[in-house]
mmCIF file of C-alpha atoms in Angstrom:
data_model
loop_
_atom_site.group_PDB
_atom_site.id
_atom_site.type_symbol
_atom_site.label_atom_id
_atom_site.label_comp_id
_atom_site.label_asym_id
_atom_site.label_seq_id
_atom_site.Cartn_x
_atom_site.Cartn_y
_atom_site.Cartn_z
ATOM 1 C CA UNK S 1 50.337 120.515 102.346
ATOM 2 C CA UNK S 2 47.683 123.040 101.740
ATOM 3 C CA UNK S 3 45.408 123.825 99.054
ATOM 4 C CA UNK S 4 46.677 126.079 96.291
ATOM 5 C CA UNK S 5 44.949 129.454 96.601
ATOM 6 C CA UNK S 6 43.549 128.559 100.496
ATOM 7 C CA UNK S 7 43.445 132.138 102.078
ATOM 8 C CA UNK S 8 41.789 131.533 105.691
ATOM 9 C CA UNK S 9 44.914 131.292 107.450
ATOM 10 C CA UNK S 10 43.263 129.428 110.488
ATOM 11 C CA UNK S 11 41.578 126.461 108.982
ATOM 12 C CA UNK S 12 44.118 123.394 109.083
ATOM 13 C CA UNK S 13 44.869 121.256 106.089
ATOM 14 C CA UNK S 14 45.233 117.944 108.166
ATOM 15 C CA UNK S 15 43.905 116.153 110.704
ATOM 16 C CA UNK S 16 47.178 115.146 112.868
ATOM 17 C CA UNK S 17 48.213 112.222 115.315
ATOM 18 C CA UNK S 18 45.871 109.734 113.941
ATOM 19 C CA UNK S 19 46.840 106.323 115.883
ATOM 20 C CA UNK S 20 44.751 103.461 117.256
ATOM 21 C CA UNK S 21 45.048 103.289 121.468
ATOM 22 C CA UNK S 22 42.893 100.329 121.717
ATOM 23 C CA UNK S 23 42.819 97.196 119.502
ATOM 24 C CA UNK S 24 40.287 94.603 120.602
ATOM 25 C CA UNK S 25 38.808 91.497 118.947
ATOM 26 C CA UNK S 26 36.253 92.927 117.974
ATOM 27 C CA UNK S 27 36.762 96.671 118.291
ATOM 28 C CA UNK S 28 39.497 99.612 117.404
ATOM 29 C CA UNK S 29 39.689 102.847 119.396
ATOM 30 C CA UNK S 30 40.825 105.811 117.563
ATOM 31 C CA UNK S 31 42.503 108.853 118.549
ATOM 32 C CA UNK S 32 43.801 111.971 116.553
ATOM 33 C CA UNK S 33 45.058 115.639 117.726
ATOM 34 C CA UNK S 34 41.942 118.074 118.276
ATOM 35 C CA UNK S 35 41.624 121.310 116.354
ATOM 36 C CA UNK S 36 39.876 123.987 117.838
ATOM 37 C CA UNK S 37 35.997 123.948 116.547
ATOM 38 C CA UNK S 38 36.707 121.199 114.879
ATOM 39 C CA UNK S 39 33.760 118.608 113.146
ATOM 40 C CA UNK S 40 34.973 115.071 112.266
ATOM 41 C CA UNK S 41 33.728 112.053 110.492
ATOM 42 C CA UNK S 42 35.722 108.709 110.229
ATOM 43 C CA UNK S 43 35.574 106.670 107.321
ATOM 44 C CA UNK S 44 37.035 103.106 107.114
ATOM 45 C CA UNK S 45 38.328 101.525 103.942
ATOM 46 C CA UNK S 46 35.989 98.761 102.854
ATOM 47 C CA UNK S 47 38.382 96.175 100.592
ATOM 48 C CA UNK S 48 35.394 94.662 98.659
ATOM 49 C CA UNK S 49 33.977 97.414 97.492
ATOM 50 C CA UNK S 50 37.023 99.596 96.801
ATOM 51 C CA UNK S 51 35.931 102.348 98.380
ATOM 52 C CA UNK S 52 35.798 104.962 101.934
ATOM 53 C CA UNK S 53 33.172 103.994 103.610
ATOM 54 C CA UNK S 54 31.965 107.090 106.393
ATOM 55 C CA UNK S 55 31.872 105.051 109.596
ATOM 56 C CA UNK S 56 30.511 108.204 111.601
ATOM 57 C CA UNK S 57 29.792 111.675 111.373
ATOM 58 C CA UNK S 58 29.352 115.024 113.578
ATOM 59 C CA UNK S 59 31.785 113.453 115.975
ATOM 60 C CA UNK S 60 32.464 117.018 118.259
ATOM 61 C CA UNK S 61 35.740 115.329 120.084
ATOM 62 C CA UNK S 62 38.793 113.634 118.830
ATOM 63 C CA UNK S 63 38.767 110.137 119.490
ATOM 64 C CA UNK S 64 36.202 107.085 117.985
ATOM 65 C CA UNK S 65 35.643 103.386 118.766
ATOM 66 C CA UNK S 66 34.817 101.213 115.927
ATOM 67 C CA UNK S 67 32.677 98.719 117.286
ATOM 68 C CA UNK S 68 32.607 96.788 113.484
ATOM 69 C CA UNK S 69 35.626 95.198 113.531
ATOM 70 C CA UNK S 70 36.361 91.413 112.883
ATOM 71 C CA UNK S 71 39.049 89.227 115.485
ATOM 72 C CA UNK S 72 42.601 89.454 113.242
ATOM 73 C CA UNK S 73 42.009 91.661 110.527
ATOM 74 C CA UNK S 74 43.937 94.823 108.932
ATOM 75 C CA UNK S 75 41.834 97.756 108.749
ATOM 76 C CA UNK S 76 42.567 101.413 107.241
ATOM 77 C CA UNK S 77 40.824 104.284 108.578
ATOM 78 C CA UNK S 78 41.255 108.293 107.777
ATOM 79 C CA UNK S 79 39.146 110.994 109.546
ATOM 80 C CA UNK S 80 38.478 114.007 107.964
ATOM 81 C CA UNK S 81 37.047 117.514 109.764
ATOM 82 C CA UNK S 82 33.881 118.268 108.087
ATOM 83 C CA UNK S 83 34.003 122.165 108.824
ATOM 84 C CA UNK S 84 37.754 122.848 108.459
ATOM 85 C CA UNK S 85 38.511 120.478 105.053
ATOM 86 C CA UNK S 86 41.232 118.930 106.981
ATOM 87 C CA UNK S 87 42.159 115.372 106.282
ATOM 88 C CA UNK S 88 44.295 112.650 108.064
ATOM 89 C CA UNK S 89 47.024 110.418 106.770
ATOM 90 C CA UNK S 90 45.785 107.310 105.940
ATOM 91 C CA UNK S 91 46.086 104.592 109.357
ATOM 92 C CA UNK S 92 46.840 100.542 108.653
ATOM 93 C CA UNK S 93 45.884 99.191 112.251
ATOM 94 C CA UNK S 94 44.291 95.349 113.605
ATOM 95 C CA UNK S 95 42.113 93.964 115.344
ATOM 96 C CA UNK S 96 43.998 91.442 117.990
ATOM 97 C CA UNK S 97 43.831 87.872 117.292
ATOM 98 C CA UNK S 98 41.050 85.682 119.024
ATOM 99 C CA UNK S 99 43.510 83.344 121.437
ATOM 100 C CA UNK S 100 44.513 80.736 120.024
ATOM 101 C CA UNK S 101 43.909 76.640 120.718
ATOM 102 C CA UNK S 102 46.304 73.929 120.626
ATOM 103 C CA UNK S 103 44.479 70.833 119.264
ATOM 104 C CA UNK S 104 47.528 68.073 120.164
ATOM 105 C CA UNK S 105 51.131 67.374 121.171
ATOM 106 C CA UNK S 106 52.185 64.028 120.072
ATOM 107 C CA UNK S 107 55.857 62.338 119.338
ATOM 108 C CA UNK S 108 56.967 62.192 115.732
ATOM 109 C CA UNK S 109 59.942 60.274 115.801
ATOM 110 C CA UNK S 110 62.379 62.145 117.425
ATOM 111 C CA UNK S 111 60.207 65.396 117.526
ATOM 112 C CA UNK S 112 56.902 66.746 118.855
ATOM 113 C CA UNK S 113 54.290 67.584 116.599
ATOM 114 C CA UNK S 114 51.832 70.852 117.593
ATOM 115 C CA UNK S 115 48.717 70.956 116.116
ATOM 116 C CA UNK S 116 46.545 73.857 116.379
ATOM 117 C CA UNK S 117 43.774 75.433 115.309
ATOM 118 C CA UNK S 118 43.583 77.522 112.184
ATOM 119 C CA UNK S 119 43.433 81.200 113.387
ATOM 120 C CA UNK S 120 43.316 84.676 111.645
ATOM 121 C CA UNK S 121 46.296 86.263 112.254
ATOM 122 C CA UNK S 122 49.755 87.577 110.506
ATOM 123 C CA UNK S 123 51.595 85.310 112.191
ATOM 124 C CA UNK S 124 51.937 82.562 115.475
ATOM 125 C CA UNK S 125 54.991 82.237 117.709
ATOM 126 C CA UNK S 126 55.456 79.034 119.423
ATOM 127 C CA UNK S 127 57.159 78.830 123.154
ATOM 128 C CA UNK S 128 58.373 75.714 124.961
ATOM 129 C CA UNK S 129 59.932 75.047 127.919
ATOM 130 C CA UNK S 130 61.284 71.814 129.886
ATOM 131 C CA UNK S 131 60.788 70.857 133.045
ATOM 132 C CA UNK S 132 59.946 73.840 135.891
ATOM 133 C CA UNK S 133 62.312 76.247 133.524
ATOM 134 C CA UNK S 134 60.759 78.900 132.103
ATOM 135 C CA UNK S 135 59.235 79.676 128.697
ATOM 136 C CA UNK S 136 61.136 80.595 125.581
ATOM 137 C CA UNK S 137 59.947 81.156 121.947
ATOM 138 C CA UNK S 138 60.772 78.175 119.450
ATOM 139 C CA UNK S 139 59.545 79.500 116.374
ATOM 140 C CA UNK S 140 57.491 81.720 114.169
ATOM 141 C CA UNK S 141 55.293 80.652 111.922
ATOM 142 C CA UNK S 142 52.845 82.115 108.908
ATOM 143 C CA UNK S 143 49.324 83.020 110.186
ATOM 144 C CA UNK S 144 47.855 80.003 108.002
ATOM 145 C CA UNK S 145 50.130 77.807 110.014
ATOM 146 C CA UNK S 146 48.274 75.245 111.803
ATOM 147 C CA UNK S 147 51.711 73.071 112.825
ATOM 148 C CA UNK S 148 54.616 73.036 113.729
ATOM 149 C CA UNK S 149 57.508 69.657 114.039
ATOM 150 C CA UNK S 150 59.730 71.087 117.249
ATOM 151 C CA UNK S 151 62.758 68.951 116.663
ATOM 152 C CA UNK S 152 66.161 68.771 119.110
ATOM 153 C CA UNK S 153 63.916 68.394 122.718
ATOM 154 C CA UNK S 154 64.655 64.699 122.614
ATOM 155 C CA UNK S 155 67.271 64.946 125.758
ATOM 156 C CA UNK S 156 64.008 67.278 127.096
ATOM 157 C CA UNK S 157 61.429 64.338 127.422
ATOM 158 C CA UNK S 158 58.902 66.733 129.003
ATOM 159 C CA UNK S 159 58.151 69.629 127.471
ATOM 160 C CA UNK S 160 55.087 72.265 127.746
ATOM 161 C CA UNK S 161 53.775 74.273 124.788
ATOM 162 C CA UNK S 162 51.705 77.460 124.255
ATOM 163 C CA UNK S 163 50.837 79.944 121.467
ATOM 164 C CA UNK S 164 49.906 83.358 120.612
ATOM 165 C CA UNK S 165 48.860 84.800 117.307
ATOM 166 C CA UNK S 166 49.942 88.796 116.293
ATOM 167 C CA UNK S 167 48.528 91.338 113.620
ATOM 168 C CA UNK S 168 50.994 93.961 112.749
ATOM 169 C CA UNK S 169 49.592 97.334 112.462
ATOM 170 C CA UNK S 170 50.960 100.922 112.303
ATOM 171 C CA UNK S 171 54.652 99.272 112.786
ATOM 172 C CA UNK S 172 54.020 97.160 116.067
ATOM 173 C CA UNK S 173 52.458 93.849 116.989
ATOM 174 C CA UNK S 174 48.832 93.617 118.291
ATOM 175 C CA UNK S 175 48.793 90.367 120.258
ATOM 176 C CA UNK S 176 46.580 87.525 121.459
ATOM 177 C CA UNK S 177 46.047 86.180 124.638
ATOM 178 C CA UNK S 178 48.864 82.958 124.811
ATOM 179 C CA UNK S 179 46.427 79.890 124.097
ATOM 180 C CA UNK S 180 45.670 76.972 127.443
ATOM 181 C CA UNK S 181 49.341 75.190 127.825
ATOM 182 C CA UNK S 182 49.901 71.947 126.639
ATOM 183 C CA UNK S 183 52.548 69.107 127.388
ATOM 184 C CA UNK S 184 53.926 66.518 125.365
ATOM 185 C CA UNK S 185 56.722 64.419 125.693
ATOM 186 C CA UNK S 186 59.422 63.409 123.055
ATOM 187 C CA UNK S 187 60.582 60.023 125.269
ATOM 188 C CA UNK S 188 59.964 56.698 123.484
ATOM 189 C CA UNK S 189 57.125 54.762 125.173
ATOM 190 C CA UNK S 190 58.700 51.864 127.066
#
């Protein structure tokens, strides 16, 4: 995908391999495929104001953290060498979630109601498990979830809870920490 009429055979029309190797909360390390002599500057899309916004320039090696970055959000970045007119494809990453908080577990009827906190994230994925046994995931839930009514764990009077929150970004899932377990139990009080 070159330039019509480009002659200099050795300059490169795109910057290559463009992928994220670190998502933090708060930060998102970049890496991309070197080209020989190469100059680069990163810009990151800014949503508000429509636009590229050059993050940093006269960067001499391929790779860049943004240190910028807010807990759970999307964020598109290209890089572009400065000295060779070589551009990236466009990159949809995350930051990972903050970890999550579960507020309560209390009976609601027959079920147990999970209350948590509200979190920025693409989605939450609740896991249970009874007695010693070990954790499995009960459901999946919107990111602006901030509940969930686990129903069927009435023969399972004690029962443990725990959350995590997940981004998606460049097709996988960037992950929280799970949240501090909490129990609950869906037995009547005698």
């Amino acid at each position: 995908s070159g330039s019509p009429g480009a002659t200099s055979a050795p300059k490169a029309s795109e910057v290559t391999g463009l992928r994220a190797v670190k998502n933090g909360t708060k930060s998102i390390t970049l890496a991309w495929d070197g080209i020989s002599g190469a100059v680069y500057e990163v810009r990151r899309f800014d949503p508000a104001k429509k636009k590229w916004i050059t993050q940093k320039t006269n960067i001499q090696t391929p790779g860049f953290t943004d240190n910028k970055c807010k807990p759970g959000k999307h964020y598109k970045y290209i890089v572009a060498s400065t000295n060779q007119t070589a551009v990236s494809k466009q990159l949809d990453t995350a930051t990972k979630p903050k970890k999550p908080v579960i507020r309560s577990v209390k009976r609601k009827g027959k079920a147990l109601l999970i209350k948590w906190k509200k979190c920025s994230a693409d989605s939450i994925e609740i896991f249970v498990k009874s007695g010693k046994g070990k954790f499995k995931k009960l459901a999946v839930k919107k990111g602006s979830a901030v509940s969930y009514k686990a129903a069927g764990l009435a023969k399972k009077k004690n029962c443990s809870f725990k959350i995590r929150a997940f981004m998606k970004g460049s097709g996988k899932k960037i992950y929280s920490a799970y949240s501090k377990v909490k129990s609950g139990s869906s037995a009547k009080k005698k």
